[in-house]
mmCIF file of C-alpha atoms in Angstrom:
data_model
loop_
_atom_site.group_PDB
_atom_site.id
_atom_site.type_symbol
_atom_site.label_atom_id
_atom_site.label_comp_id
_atom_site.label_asym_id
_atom_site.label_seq_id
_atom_site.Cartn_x
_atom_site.Cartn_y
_atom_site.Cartn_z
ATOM 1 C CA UNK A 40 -156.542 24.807 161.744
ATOM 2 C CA UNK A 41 -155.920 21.116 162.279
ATOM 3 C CA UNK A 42 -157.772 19.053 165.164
ATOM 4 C CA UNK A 43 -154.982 19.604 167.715
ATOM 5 C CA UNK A 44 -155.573 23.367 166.923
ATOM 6 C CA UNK A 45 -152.002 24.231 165.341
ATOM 7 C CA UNK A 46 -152.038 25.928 162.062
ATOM 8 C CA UNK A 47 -150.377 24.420 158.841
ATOM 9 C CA UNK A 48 -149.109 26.167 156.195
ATOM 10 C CA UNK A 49 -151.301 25.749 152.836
ATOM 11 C CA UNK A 50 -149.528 25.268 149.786
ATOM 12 C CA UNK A 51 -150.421 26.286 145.834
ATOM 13 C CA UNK A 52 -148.542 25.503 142.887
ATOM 14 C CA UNK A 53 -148.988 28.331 139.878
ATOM 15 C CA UNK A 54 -147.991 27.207 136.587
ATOM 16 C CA UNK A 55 -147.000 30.300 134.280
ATOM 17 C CA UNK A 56 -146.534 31.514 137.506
ATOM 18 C CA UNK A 57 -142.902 33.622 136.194
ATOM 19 C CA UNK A 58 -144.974 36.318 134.625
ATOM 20 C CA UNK A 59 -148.373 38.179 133.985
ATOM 21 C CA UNK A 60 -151.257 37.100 135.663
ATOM 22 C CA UNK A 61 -149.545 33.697 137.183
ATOM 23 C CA UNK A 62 -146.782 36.167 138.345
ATOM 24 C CA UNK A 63 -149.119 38.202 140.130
ATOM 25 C CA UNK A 64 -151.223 35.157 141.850
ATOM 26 C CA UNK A 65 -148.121 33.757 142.951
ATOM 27 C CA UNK A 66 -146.733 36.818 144.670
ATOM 28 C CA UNK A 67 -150.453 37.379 146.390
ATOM 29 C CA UNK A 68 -150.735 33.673 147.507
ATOM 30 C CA UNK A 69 -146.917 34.165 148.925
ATOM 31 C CA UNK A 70 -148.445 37.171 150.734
ATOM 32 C CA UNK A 71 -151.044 35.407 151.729
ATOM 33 C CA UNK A 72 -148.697 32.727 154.017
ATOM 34 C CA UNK A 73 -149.200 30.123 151.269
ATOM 35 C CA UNK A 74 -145.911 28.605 150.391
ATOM 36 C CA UNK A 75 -145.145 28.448 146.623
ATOM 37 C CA UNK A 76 -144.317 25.907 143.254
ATOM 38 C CA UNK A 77 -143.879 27.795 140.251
ATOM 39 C CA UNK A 78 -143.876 26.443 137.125
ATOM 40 C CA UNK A 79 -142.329 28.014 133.787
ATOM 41 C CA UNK A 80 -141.435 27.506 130.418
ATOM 42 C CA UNK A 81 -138.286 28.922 129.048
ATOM 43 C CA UNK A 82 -137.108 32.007 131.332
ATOM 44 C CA UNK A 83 -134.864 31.252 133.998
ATOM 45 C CA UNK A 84 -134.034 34.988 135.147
ATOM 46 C CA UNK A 85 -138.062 35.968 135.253
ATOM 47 C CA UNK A 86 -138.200 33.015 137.456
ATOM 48 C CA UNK A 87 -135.627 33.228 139.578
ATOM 49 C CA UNK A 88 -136.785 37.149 139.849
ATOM 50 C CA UNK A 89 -140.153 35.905 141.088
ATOM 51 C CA UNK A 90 -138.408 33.275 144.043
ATOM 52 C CA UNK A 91 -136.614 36.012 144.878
ATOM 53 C CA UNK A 92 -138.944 38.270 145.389
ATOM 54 C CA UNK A 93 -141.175 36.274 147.200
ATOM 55 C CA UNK A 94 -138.580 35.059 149.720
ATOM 56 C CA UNK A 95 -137.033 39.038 150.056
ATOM 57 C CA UNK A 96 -141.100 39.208 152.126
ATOM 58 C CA UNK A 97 -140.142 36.090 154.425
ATOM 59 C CA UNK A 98 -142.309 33.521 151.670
ATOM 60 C CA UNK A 99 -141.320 30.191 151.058
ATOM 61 C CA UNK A 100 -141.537 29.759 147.093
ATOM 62 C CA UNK A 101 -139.477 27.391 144.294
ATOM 63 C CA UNK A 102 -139.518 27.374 140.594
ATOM 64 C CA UNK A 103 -139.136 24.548 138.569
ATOM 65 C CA UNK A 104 -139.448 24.402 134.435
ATOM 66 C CA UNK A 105 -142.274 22.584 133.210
ATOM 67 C CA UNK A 106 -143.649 21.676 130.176
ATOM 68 C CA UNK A 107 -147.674 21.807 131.259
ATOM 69 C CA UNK A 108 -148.394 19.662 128.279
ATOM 70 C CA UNK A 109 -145.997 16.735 129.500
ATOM 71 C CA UNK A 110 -147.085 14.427 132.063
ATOM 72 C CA UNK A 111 -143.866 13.652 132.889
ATOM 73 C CA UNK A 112 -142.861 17.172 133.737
ATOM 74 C CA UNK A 113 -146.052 17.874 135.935
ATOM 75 C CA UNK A 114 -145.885 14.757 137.912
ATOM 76 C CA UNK A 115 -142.216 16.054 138.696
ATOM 77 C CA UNK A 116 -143.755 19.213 139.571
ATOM 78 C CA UNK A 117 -145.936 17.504 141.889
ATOM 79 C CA UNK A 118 -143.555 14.902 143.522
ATOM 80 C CA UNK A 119 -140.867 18.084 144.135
ATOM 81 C CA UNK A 120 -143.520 20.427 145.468
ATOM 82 C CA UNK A 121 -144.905 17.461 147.664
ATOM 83 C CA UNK A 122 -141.100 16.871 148.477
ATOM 84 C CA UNK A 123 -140.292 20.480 149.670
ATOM 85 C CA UNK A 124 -143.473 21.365 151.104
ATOM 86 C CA UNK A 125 -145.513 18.302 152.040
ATOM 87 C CA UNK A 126 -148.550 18.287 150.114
ATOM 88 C CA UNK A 127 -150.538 20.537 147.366
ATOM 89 C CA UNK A 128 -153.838 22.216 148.164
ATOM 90 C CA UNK A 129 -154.534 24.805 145.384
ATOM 91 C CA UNK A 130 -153.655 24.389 141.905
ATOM 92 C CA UNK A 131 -153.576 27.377 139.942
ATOM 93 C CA UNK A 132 -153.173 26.226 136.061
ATOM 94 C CA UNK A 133 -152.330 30.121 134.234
ATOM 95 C CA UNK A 134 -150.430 28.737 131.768
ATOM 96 C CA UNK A 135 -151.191 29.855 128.186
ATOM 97 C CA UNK A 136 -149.362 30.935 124.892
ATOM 98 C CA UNK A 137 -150.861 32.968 122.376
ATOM 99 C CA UNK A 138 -148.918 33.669 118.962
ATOM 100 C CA UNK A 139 -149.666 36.389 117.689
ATOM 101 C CA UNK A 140 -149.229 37.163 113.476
ATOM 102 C CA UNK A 141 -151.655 36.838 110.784
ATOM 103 C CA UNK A 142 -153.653 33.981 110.442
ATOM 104 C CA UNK A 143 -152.281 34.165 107.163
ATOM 105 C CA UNK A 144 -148.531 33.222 107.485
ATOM 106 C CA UNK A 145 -149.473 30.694 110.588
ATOM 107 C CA UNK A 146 -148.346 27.728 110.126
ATOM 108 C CA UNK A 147 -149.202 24.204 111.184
ATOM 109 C CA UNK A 148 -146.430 24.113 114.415
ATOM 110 C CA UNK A 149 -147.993 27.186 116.205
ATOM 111 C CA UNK A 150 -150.954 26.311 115.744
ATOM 112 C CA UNK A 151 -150.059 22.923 117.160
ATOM 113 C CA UNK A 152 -147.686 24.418 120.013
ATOM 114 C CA UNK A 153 -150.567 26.542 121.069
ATOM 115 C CA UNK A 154 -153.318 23.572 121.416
ATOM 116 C CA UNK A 155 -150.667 21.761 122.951
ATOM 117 C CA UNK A 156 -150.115 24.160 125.744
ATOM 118 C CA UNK A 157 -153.686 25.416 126.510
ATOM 119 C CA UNK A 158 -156.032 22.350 125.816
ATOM 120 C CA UNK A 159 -153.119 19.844 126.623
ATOM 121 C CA UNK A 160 -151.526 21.693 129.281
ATOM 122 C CA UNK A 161 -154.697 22.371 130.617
ATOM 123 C CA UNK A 162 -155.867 19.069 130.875
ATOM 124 C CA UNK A 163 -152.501 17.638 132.193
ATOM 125 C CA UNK A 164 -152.250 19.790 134.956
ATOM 126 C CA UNK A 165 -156.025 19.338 136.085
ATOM 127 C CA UNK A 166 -156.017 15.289 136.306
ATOM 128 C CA UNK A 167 -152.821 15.188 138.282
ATOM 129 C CA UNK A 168 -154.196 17.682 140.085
ATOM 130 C CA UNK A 169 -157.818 15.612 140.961
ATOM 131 C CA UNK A 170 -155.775 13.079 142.077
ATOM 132 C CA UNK A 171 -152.887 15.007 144.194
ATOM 133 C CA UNK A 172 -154.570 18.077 146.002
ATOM 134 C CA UNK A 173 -154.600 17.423 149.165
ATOM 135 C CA UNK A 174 -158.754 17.373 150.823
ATOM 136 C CA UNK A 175 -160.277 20.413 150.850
ATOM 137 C CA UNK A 176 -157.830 22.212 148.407
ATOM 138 C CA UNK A 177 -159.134 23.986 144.858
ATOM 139 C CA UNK A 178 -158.082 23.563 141.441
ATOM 140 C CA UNK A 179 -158.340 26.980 139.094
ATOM 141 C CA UNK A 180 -157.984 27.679 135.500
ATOM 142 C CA UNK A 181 -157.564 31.054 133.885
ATOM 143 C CA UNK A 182 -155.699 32.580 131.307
ATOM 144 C CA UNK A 183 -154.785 36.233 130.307
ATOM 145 C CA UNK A 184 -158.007 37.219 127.667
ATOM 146 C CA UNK A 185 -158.107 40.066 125.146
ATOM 147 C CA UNK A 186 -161.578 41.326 125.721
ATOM 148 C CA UNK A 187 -163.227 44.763 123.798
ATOM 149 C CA UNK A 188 -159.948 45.021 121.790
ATOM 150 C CA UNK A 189 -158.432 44.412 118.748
ATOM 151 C CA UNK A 190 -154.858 43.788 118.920
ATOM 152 C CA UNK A 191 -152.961 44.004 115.495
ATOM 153 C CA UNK A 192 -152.079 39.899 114.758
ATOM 154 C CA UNK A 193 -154.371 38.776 117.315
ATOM 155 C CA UNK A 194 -155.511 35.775 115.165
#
């Protein structure tokens, strides 16, 4: 509630928010009256599927492709999310890649594709975040985690 005592709308952007565990925050906050920025890497249709989805339930959701590791790309996802909706209150940075293969055969690009996604990624998203979500708003970080299993190629 606001001091005149009208309600406003809270808003969240999710970043891997076009499948697993970002998927699935992104369709509760939509349930939960928030309205919606999405940001993915590579697959349009999952995306779009997502949008769809939440608007089908009467949410109010975008997408927009982002590279988490490029400021450039994030501040965009800011300034459009901002744009539509008016202001960012929860940040919720699920972004991640894992490769998975033998350490073995890895070679120097995946490893550096992966560090530049989660550490980088992680990092971009936070400081624009500190500096753009709106007073009293959150910031969360979480990624899918293989725990008490041993995947084949988890390296």
């Amino acid at each position: 509630m606001t001091e005149q005592g009208t309600t406003e709308q809270r808003i969240a952007i999710v970043t891997g928010g076009s499948r697993g565990i970002g998927r699935a925050v992104a369709e509760r906050l939509a349930r939960d009256g928030y309205g919606v920025a999405i940001a993915y890497a590579n697959n349009d249709a999952e995306a779009n599927e997502v949008i769809a989805g939440i608007q089908a339930t009467g949410g109010s959701a975008f997408a927009m492709r982002a590279d988490v590791a490029d400021e450039r790309a994030v501040t965009a996802l800011f300034d459009a999310t901002e744009e539509r909706f008016g202001g960012v209150d929860v940040v919720v940075n699920s972004a991640g890649i894992m490769i998975l293969g033998p350490l073995a055969d890895f070679d120097l690009d995946a490893f550096d594709r992966t560090v530049r996604t989660n550490l980088r990624g992680t990092y971009v998203v936070d400081q624009l975040a500190a500096r753009r979500v709106r007073d009293g708003g959150a910031i969360l970080n979480f990624s899918t985690s293989v725990v008490r299993t041993s995947p084949p190629n988890y390296s």
